[in-house]
Coordinates of C-alpha atoms (C1' of nucleotides) in Angstrom, one line a residue:
Chain A
M1 CA 36.6 34.6 -33.4
Q2 CA 33.5 34.7 -31.3
G3 CA 31.6 32.3 -33.6
V4 CA 32.9 29.0 -32.3
R5 CA 30.8 28.9 -29.2
K6 CA 27.6 29.8 -31.0
Q7 CA 28.3 27.3 -33.7
R8 CA 28.9 24.6 -31.1
A9 CA 25.7 25.5 -29.4
A10 CA 23.8 25.5 -32.7
E11 CA 25.3 22.1 -33.5
T12 CA 24.2 20.7 -30.2
E13 CA 20.7 22.1 -30.6
A14 CA 20.4 20.6 -34.1
A15 CA 21.7 17.3 -32.8
L16 CA 19.1 17.3 -30.1
K17 CA 16.3 18.1 -32.6
A18 CA 17.5 15.4 -34.9
A19 CA 17.8 12.9 -32.1
A20 CA 14.4 13.8 -30.9
V21 CA 12.9 13.1 -34.3
E22 CA 14.7 9.7 -34.5
V23 CA 13.5 8.7 -31.0
F24 CA 10.0 9.9 -31.5
A25 CA 9.8 7.9 -34.7
E26 CA 11.0 4.8 -32.8
H27 CA 9.1 5.0 -29.5
G28 CA 6.6 7.7 -30.0
Y29 CA 6.6 11.2 -28.5
L30 CA 4.8 10.2 -25.3
N31 CA 7.1 7.3 -24.5
T32 CA 10.2 9.4 -25.0
K33 CA 12.2 10.6 -22.0
I34 CA 14.4 13.6 -22.1
T35 CA 17.4 11.3 -21.4
D36 CA 16.5 9.2 -24.4
I37 CA 16.9 12.3 -26.5
T38 CA 20.2 13.4 -25.0
A39 CA 21.5 9.9 -25.1
A40 CA 20.6 9.6 -28.8
A41 CA 22.3 12.9 -29.4
G42 CA 25.4 11.9 -27.5
R43 CA 25.1 14.7 -24.9
A44 CA 24.7 14.9 -21.2
A45 CA 21.2 15.1 -19.7
G46 CA 21.7 18.6 -18.4
S47 CA 22.7 19.9 -21.8
F48 CA 19.1 19.7 -22.9
Y49 CA 18.1 22.6 -20.8
N50 CA 20.6 25.0 -22.3
H51 CA 18.4 24.7 -25.5
F52 CA 14.9 23.8 -24.5
A53 CA 12.8 24.4 -21.5
S54 CA 11.0 21.0 -21.8
K55 CA 10.1 18.3 -24.2
E56 CA 7.0 20.3 -25.2
D57 CA 9.2 23.3 -26.0
L58 CA 11.4 21.1 -28.3
L59 CA 8.3 19.9 -30.1
E60 CA 7.2 23.6 -30.5
A61 CA 10.6 24.2 -32.1
L62 CA 10.2 21.3 -34.4
L63 CA 6.8 22.6 -35.4
T64 CA 8.2 26.0 -36.1
D65 CA 10.8 24.5 -38.4
L66 CA 8.1 22.5 -40.1
L67 CA 5.9 25.6 -40.6
A68 CA 8.8 27.6 -42.0
E69 CA 9.5 24.9 -44.5
T70 CA 5.9 24.5 -45.3
D71 CA 5.2 28.2 -45.9
A72 CA 7.6 28.2 -48.9
V73 CA 5.8 25.2 -50.4
V74 CA 2.4 26.6 -49.9
A75 CA 3.3 29.8 -51.7
A76 CA 4.0 27.9 -54.9
D77 CA 0.6 26.3 -54.4
A78 CA -1.4 29.5 -55.1
E79 CA -2.6 29.0 -58.7
H80 CA -3.7 25.4 -58.6
D81 CA -7.0 24.3 -60.2
P82 CA -9.9 24.8 -57.7
D83 CA -12.4 22.6 -59.4
F84 CA -12.8 19.2 -57.8
R85 CA -14.9 18.0 -60.7
N86 CA -11.5 17.6 -62.4
R87 CA -9.8 14.6 -61.2
A88 CA -6.4 16.2 -61.7
A89 CA -7.3 18.9 -59.3
V90 CA -8.2 16.4 -56.6
R91 CA -5.0 14.4 -57.4
Y92 CA -2.9 17.4 -57.0
H93 CA -4.1 17.9 -53.5
V94 CA -3.9 14.3 -52.5
A95 CA -0.4 14.0 -53.9
S96 CA 0.7 17.2 -52.1
F97 CA -0.7 15.8 -48.9
F98 CA 1.1 12.5 -49.1
A99 CA 4.4 14.2 -50.0
F100 CA 3.9 16.5 -47.0
F101 CA 2.9 13.7 -44.7
R102 CA 5.8 11.5 -45.8
A103 CA 8.3 14.3 -45.2
H104 CA 7.0 15.3 -41.8
H105 CA 5.1 12.4 -40.4
T106 CA 7.2 12.0 -37.3
V107 CA 6.6 15.6 -36.1
L108 CA 3.0 15.4 -37.2
V109 CA 2.3 12.3 -35.2
A110 CA 4.2 13.6 -32.3
L111 CA 1.9 16.7 -32.4
Q112 CA -1.1 14.5 -32.4
Q113 CA 0.2 12.6 -29.4
A114 CA 1.1 15.8 -27.5
A115 CA -2.4 17.1 -28.2
L116 CA -3.9 14.1 -26.4
V117 CA -2.2 15.0 -23.2
D118 CA -1.6 18.8 -23.4
Q119 CA -4.3 21.4 -23.9
R120 CA -2.0 23.8 -25.6
F121 CA -1.0 21.4 -28.3
A122 CA -4.6 20.4 -28.8
A123 CA -5.5 24.0 -29.5
R124 CA -2.5 24.4 -31.7
V125 CA -3.3 21.3 -33.8
A126 CA -7.0 22.4 -34.1
E127 CA -5.9 25.8 -35.3
L128 CA -3.6 24.3 -37.9
N129 CA -6.2 22.0 -39.2
S130 CA -8.8 24.7 -39.4
A131 CA -6.9 26.6 -42.1
D132 CA -6.7 23.5 -44.3
L133 CA -10.3 22.8 -43.7
G134 CA -11.3 26.2 -45.0
H135 CA -9.3 25.6 -48.1
L136 CA -10.7 22.2 -48.8
A137 CA -14.2 23.5 -48.1
E138 CA -13.8 26.0 -50.9
H139 CA -13.0 23.3 -53.4
V140 CA -16.0 21.3 -52.3
D141 CA -18.2 24.4 -52.8
H142 CA -16.9 24.7 -56.3
V143 CA -18.4 21.3 -57.1
R144 CA -21.8 22.5 -56.1
A145 CA -21.7 25.4 -58.5
D146 CA -22.6 23.5 -61.7
G147 CA -25.3 21.0 -61.2
H148 CA -23.2 18.5 -59.2
E149 CA -24.2 18.1 -55.6
P150 CA -21.6 17.2 -53.0
P151 CA -22.8 14.8 -50.4
G152 CA -23.2 17.4 -47.6
P153 CA -22.2 20.9 -46.3
A154 CA -18.9 21.9 -47.6
R155 CA -17.1 22.1 -44.3
A156 CA -18.4 18.8 -43.2
V157 CA -17.3 17.1 -46.4
A158 CA -13.9 18.8 -46.1
M159 CA -13.6 17.3 -42.6
A160 CA -14.3 13.9 -44.0
I161 CA -11.7 14.3 -46.7
A162 CA -9.2 15.5 -44.1
K163 CA -9.8 12.6 -41.9
L164 CA -9.5 10.2 -44.8
L165 CA -6.2 11.8 -45.9
W166 CA -4.7 11.7 -42.4
G167 CA -6.0 8.3 -41.6
F168 CA -4.9 6.7 -44.8
G169 CA -1.6 8.7 -44.8
F170 CA -0.9 7.2 -41.4
S171 CA -1.5 3.6 -42.6
Q172 CA 0.5 4.2 -45.7
V173 CA 3.5 6.0 -44.2
V174 CA 3.7 5.1 -40.5
D175 CA 2.2 1.7 -40.3
G176 CA 3.1 0.8 -43.9
D177 CA 0.3 -1.8 -44.0
T178 CA -1.7 -0.7 -47.0
G179 CA 0.3 -2.9 -49.4
L180 CA 0.4 -0.1 -51.9
S181 CA 3.1 2.1 -53.3
D182 CA 2.8 5.8 -52.6
E183 CA 1.7 6.3 -56.2
A184 CA -1.0 3.7 -56.0
A185 CA -2.1 5.1 -52.7
V186 CA -2.5 8.6 -54.2
E187 CA -4.6 7.1 -57.1
L188 CA -6.8 5.2 -54.7
I189 CA -7.5 8.1 -52.4
T190 CA -7.9 10.5 -55.4
D191 CA -10.5 8.2 -57.0
L192 CA -12.3 7.8 -53.7
I193 CA -12.5 11.6 -53.1
H194 CA -13.2 12.5 -56.7
R195 CA -16.0 10.0 -57.1
G196 CA -17.3 10.6 -53.6
V197 CA -17.5 14.4 -53.9
A198 CA -18.2 15.0 -57.5
G199 CA -19.3 11.6 -58.8
R200 CA -22.7 10.1 -59.6
L201 CA -23.8 6.5 -59.7
S202 CA -24.0 5.2 -63.2
Chain B
M1 CA -25.9 -15.1 3.8
Q2 CA -22.6 -15.1 2.2
G3 CA -23.7 -12.9 -0.7
V4 CA -23.4 -9.5 1.0
R5 CA -19.6 -9.3 0.7
K6 CA -19.5 -10.4 -2.9
Q7 CA -22.2 -8.0 -3.7
R8 CA -20.4 -5.1 -2.1
A9 CA -17.2 -6.0 -3.9
A10 CA -19.1 -6.2 -7.2
E11 CA -20.6 -2.8 -6.5
T12 CA -17.3 -1.3 -5.9
E13 CA -15.9 -2.9 -9.0
A14 CA -18.8 -1.6 -11.1
A15 CA -18.4 1.9 -9.4
L16 CA -14.7 1.9 -10.3
K17 CA -15.4 1.0 -14.0
A18 CA -18.1 3.6 -14.3
A19 CA -15.9 6.2 -12.6
A20 CA -13.1 5.3 -15.0
V21 CA -15.3 5.8 -18.0
E22 CA -16.4 9.2 -16.7
V23 CA -12.9 10.3 -16.0
F24 CA -11.5 9.0 -19.3
A25 CA -14.2 10.9 -21.1
E26 CA -13.3 14.1 -19.3
H27 CA -9.5 14.0 -19.2
G28 CA -8.5 11.2 -21.5
Y29 CA -7.1 7.8 -20.6
L30 CA -3.5 8.9 -20.6
N31 CA -4.1 11.8 -18.3
T32 CA -6.0 9.8 -15.8
K33 CA -4.4 8.8 -12.5
I34 CA -5.5 5.8 -10.4
T35 CA -6.5 8.2 -7.7
D36 CA -8.7 10.2 -10.1
I37 CA -10.7 7.0 -10.7
T38 CA -10.9 6.0 -7.0
A39 CA -11.8 9.6 -6.0
A40 CA -14.6 9.7 -8.7
A41 CA -15.9 6.4 -7.4
G42 CA -15.8 7.6 -3.8
R43 CA -13.3 4.9 -2.7
A44 CA -9.9 4.8 -1.1
A45 CA -6.9 4.6 -3.4
G46 CA -5.9 1.1 -2.1
S47 CA -9.3 -0.3 -2.9
F48 CA -8.5 -0.2 -6.6
Y49 CA -6.0 -3.0 -6.3
N50 CA -8.6 -5.4 -4.8
H51 CA -10.2 -5.3 -8.3
F52 CA -7.6 -4.4 -10.9
A53 CA -3.9 -4.9 -11.1
S54 CA -3.4 -1.6 -12.9
K55 CA -5.1 1.0 -15.1
E56 CA -4.3 -1.2 -18.1
D57 CA -6.0 -4.1 -16.5
L58 CA -9.1 -2.0 -15.9
L59 CA -9.1 -1.0 -19.5
E60 CA -8.9 -4.7 -20.5
A61 CA -11.9 -5.3 -18.4
L62 CA -13.8 -2.5 -20.1
L63 CA -12.8 -3.9 -23.4
T64 CA -14.1 -7.3 -22.4
D65 CA -17.4 -5.8 -21.4
L66 CA -17.6 -4.0 -24.7
L67 CA -16.9 -7.1 -26.7
A68 CA -19.5 -9.1 -24.8
E69 CA -22.1 -6.5 -25.6
T70 CA -20.9 -6.3 -29.2
D71 CA -21.0 -10.0 -30.0
A72 CA -24.7 -10.1 -29.4
V73 CA -25.3 -7.2 -31.8
V74 CA -23.0 -8.7 -34.4
A75 CA -24.9 -11.9 -34.4
A76 CA -28.1 -10.2 -35.6
D77 CA -26.0 -8.6 -38.3
A78 CA -25.5 -11.8 -40.3
E79 CA -27.9 -11.6 -43.1
H80 CA -27.4 -8.0 -44.2
D81 CA -27.1 -7.0 -47.9
P82 CA -23.5 -7.5 -49.0
D83 CA -23.7 -5.5 -52.2
F84 CA -22.2 -2.0 -51.8
R85 CA -23.6 -1.0 -55.2
N86 CA -26.8 -0.6 -53.2
R87 CA -26.8 2.6 -51.2
A88 CA -28.9 0.9 -48.5
A89 CA -26.2 -1.7 -47.9
V90 CA -23.6 1.0 -47.4
R91 CA -25.9 3.0 -45.2
Y92 CA -26.6 0.0 -43.0
H93 CA -22.9 -0.3 -42.3
V94 CA -22.3 3.4 -41.7
A95 CA -25.3 3.7 -39.4
S96 CA -24.2 0.6 -37.4
F97 CA -20.8 2.0 -37.0
F98 CA -22.0 5.4 -35.8
A99 CA -24.4 3.8 -33.3
F100 CA -21.5 1.6 -32.1
F101 CA -19.1 4.5 -31.9
R102 CA -21.6 6.7 -30.0
A103 CA -22.3 4.0 -27.5
H104 CA -18.7 3.1 -26.9
H105 CA -16.5 6.0 -27.9
T106 CA -15.0 6.6 -24.5
V107 CA -13.6 3.1 -24.3
L108 CA -12.6 3.1 -28.0
V109 CA -10.7 6.3 -27.6
A110 CA -9.1 5.1 -24.4
L111 CA -7.9 2.0 -26.3
Q112 CA -6.4 4.1 -29.1
Q113 CA -4.6 6.2 -26.5
A114 CA -3.4 3.1 -24.6
A115 CA -2.2 1.7 -27.9
L116 CA 0.1 4.7 -28.4
V117 CA 2.0 3.9 -25.3
D118 CA 1.6 0.2 -24.7
Q119 CA 2.7 -2.5 -27.2
R120 CA 0.1 -4.9 -25.9
F121 CA -2.8 -2.6 -26.6
A122 CA -1.4 -1.7 -30.0
A123 CA -1.5 -5.4 -30.9
R124 CA -5.0 -5.8 -29.5
V125 CA -6.4 -2.8 -31.4
A126 CA -4.7 -4.0 -34.6
E127 CA -6.3 -7.4 -34.2
L128 CA -9.7 -6.0 -33.5
N129 CA -9.5 -3.8 -36.6
S130 CA -8.3 -6.6 -38.8
A131 CA -11.6 -8.5 -38.4
D132 CA -13.7 -5.5 -39.5
L133 CA -11.3 -4.9 -42.4
G134 CA -11.8 -8.4 -43.7
H135 CA -15.5 -7.9 -43.6
L136 CA -15.4 -4.5 -45.3
A137 CA -13.0 -5.9 -48.0
E138 CA -15.6 -8.5 -48.9
H139 CA -18.2 -5.9 -49.5
V140 CA -15.7 -4.0 -51.7
D141 CA -15.0 -7.1 -53.7
H142 CA -18.7 -7.5 -54.4
V143 CA -18.7 -4.3 -56.2
R144 CA -16.1 -5.5 -58.6
A145 CA -18.1 -8.5 -59.6
D146 CA -20.4 -6.7 -62.0
G147 CA -18.6 -4.2 -64.3
H148 CA -18.1 -1.7 -61.5
E149 CA -14.5 -1.1 -60.6
P150 CA -13.6 -0.1 -57.0
P151 CA -10.8 2.4 -56.8
G152 CA -8.1 -0.1 -55.7
P153 CA -7.4 -3.4 -54.0
A154 CA -10.3 -4.4 -51.8
R155 CA -8.3 -4.5 -48.5
A156 CA -6.8 -1.1 -49.2
V157 CA -10.1 0.4 -50.0
A158 CA -11.5 -1.2 -46.9
M159 CA -8.8 0.5 -44.9
A160 CA -9.6 3.8 -46.4
I161 CA -13.3 3.3 -45.5
A162 CA -12.4 2.3 -41.9
K163 CA -10.2 5.4 -41.5
L164 CA -13.0 7.6 -42.8
L165 CA -15.5 6.1 -40.4
W166 CA -13.3 6.3 -37.4
G167 CA -12.0 9.8 -38.2
F168 CA -15.4 11.3 -38.9
G169 CA -17.0 9.4 -36.1
F170 CA -14.5 11.0 -33.8
S171 CA -15.3 14.5 -35.1
Q172 CA -19.0 13.8 -34.9
V173 CA -19.2 12.2 -31.5
V174 CA -16.2 13.2 -29.5
D175 CA -15.3 16.7 -30.8
G176 CA -18.9 17.4 -31.9
D177 CA -17.6 19.9 -34.4
T178 CA -19.1 18.7 -37.7
G179 CA -22.2 20.8 -37.3
L180 CA -24.3 17.8 -38.3
S181 CA -26.9 15.6 -36.6
D182 CA -26.0 12.0 -36.4
E183 CA -28.5 11.3 -39.2
A184 CA -27.0 13.9 -41.5
A185 CA -23.6 12.5 -40.7
V186 CA -24.6 9.0 -41.6
E187 CA -26.1 10.3 -44.9
L188 CA -22.9 12.2 -45.8
I189 CA -20.5 9.4 -45.1
T190 CA -22.8 6.9 -46.8
D191 CA -22.9 9.0 -50.0
L192 CA -19.2 9.5 -49.9
I193 CA -18.5 5.8 -49.6
H194 CA -21.2 4.7 -51.9
R195 CA -20.1 7.1 -54.7
G196 CA -16.5 6.6 -53.9
V197 CA -16.5 2.9 -54.1
A198 CA -19.3 2.1 -56.5
G199 CA -19.9 5.4 -58.3
R200 CA -18.9 6.7 -61.7
L201 CA -18.5 10.3 -62.9
S202 CA -21.4 11.5 -64.9
Chain C
dT1 C1' 51.5 39.1 -28.9
dG2 C1' 50.8 37.9 -24.1
dT3 C1' 48.5 37.4 -19.7
dA4 C1' 44.7 37.4 -16.5
dC5 C1' 40.0 37.2 -16.0
dA6 C1' 35.1 36.4 -17.5
dT7 C1' 31.8 33.9 -19.9
dC8 C1' 29.7 30.1 -21.7
dA9 C1' 28.5 25.3 -23.4
dG10 C1' 28.5 21.1 -21.7
dT11 C1' 28.7 17.5 -17.8
dG12 C1' 26.6 14.1 -14.7
dA13 C1' 25.6 13.2 -10.0
dA14 C1' 22.1 14.4 -6.9
dC15 C1' 17.7 16.2 -5.6
dG16 C1' 12.9 16.0 -5.3
dC17 C1' 8.2 15.7 -7.1
dG18 C1' 4.4 12.9 -8.6
dC19 C1' 2.2 9.0 -8.5
dG20 C1' 1.7 3.9 -8.5
dT21 C1' 1.7 0.5 -5.2
dT22 C1' 1.9 -1.6 -0.6
dC23 C1' 0.5 -2.8 3.9
dA24 C1' -0.9 -2.7 8.7
dC25 C1' -5.2 -1.7 10.4
dT26 C1' -10.6 -1.4 10.9
dG27 C1' -15.1 -3.0 11.0
dA28 C1' -18.3 -5.9 9.0
dT29 C1' -19.5 -10.4 7.3
dG30 C1' -19.2 -15.3 7.4
dT31 C1' -18.2 -19.9 9.7
dA32 C1' -17.6 -23.3 13.4
dC33 C1' -19.0 -25.3 17.3
Chain D
dT1 C1' -29.5 -18.8 19.4
dG2 C1' -25.0 -17.4 21.1
dT3 C1' -20.0 -16.9 21.2
dA4 C1' -15.4 -17.0 19.4
dC5 C1' -12.6 -16.8 15.6
dA6 C1' -11.5 -16.3 10.6
dT7 C1' -11.9 -14.0 6.5
dC8 C1' -12.6 -10.3 3.6
dA9 C1' -13.5 -5.5 1.4
dG10 C1' -12.1 -1.3 2.2
dT11 C1' -9.0 2.5 4.2
dG12 C1' -5.3 5.9 3.7
dA13 C1' -0.8 6.9 5.3
dA14 C1' 3.7 5.8 3.9
dC15 C1' 7.0 4.0 0.8
dG16 C1' 9.8 4.0 -3.2
dC17 C1' 10.7 4.2 -8.2
dG18 C1' 11.2 6.8 -12.3
dC19 C1' 12.3 10.7 -14.3
dG20 C1' 12.4 15.8 -14.9
dT21 C1' 15.3 19.3 -13.4
dT22 C1' 19.0 21.6 -11.0
dC23 C1' 23.6 23.0 -9.9
dA24 C1' 28.4 23.0 -8.7
dC25 C1' 32.1 22.0 -11.6
dT26 C1' 35.2 21.6 -15.9
dG27 C1' 37.6 23.1 -19.9
dA28 C1' 37.4 25.8 -23.7
dT29 C1' 36.5 30.3 -25.8
dG30 C1' 36.2 35.2 -25.7
dT31 C1' 37.6 39.8 -23.8
dA32 C1' 40.4 43.4 -21.6
dC33 C1' 44.4 45.6 -21.0

DNA sequence: TGTACATCAGTGAACGCGCGTTCACTGATGTAC
DNA sequence: TGTACATCAGTGAACGCGCGTTCACTGATGTAC
């Protein structure tokens, strides 16, 4: 029976991660001390360093977990409708984003905060965003194909959409001050993007 | 001649503020040490406390300056077109915002960063945003008046617009990674909001 | 199966670095007479 | 106008707090024979 030790260690590591997420959600990543995490996990301060080299390292681990989960979801996403002239295609993206954001907002916000202070995370976040931007830009380009004219260069429009999603997602999920249900929020943002990108004035 | 002392003190205070803005722009508010500011201003560390109680206090002072400048501008703003069905009315707001953001982005971003870590600034920022939101919401309500239907409750739509402006403003001015001139950025965001709020699908 | 030793996860007091903040000091400016 | 004293802005070394990080220790688990 050589598994008990490893299992105990794995439990402690999981407890530290879970505690970190809790504490990040409550006080924010930047305000969180290592001892806040260990205290919330019910472990001694020194225990932390058996598992993580630093708070940054823990956040990297949380990010790795997040990406692992996400990859599976993204795979299922392959054959969605690319045409943003169809409201349903826009809605699909908006709804996916909100679901993703609601599931992972604590880590996502922690990453944003880390990026403010730490070069490495800034690069990491930029890189992650860049992939999504490329994807969104393709959708925007689709609109142009057939007479419709999106309001600007595809990548710039994609950036605007991304900022809108992140910003409103933050209000909806973290601040909770939009006064809308998640469903209503999805409809609102879908309309805004759909009309904004593919719409005309009547 | 009792003015020389006061003048010297005022110069030092101004130098500290100017140095702070420089250093904030370069390393971010959160990464900036008091001694970074005094060094950039060419003063001794202790001199700082003749003028400000803390880094937060200095940021408050910068905010006060900003608001003083802004009030004058806002006054001239009184008789603008409230009807967001007119593209020009939207454009006016977008252009104003971009000009404001470009002029003050360092302090604005510093405030956002301070808000992450400091309750007091979080409240301050929320309060400042709230006024603008009310204003934007009125414009959105105007759209509803005449057959057009904005994509959701006025205040929620206003929040979405605000997030879009801030988010894209940040990309445009701070990151500088939109690939657009300020003029083109204004046109893009104007179209997006105009179509999104008052537009229909053709 | 039993015993002796090795390894490991966890502990928490102590250490030390970084940085905010203080304070005795300087030299210049202002005031009193 | 001159002199003596007071006040003030600025200086920078030193102090001390907070917190990340270490490390000797403990008790339990694993291994060797």
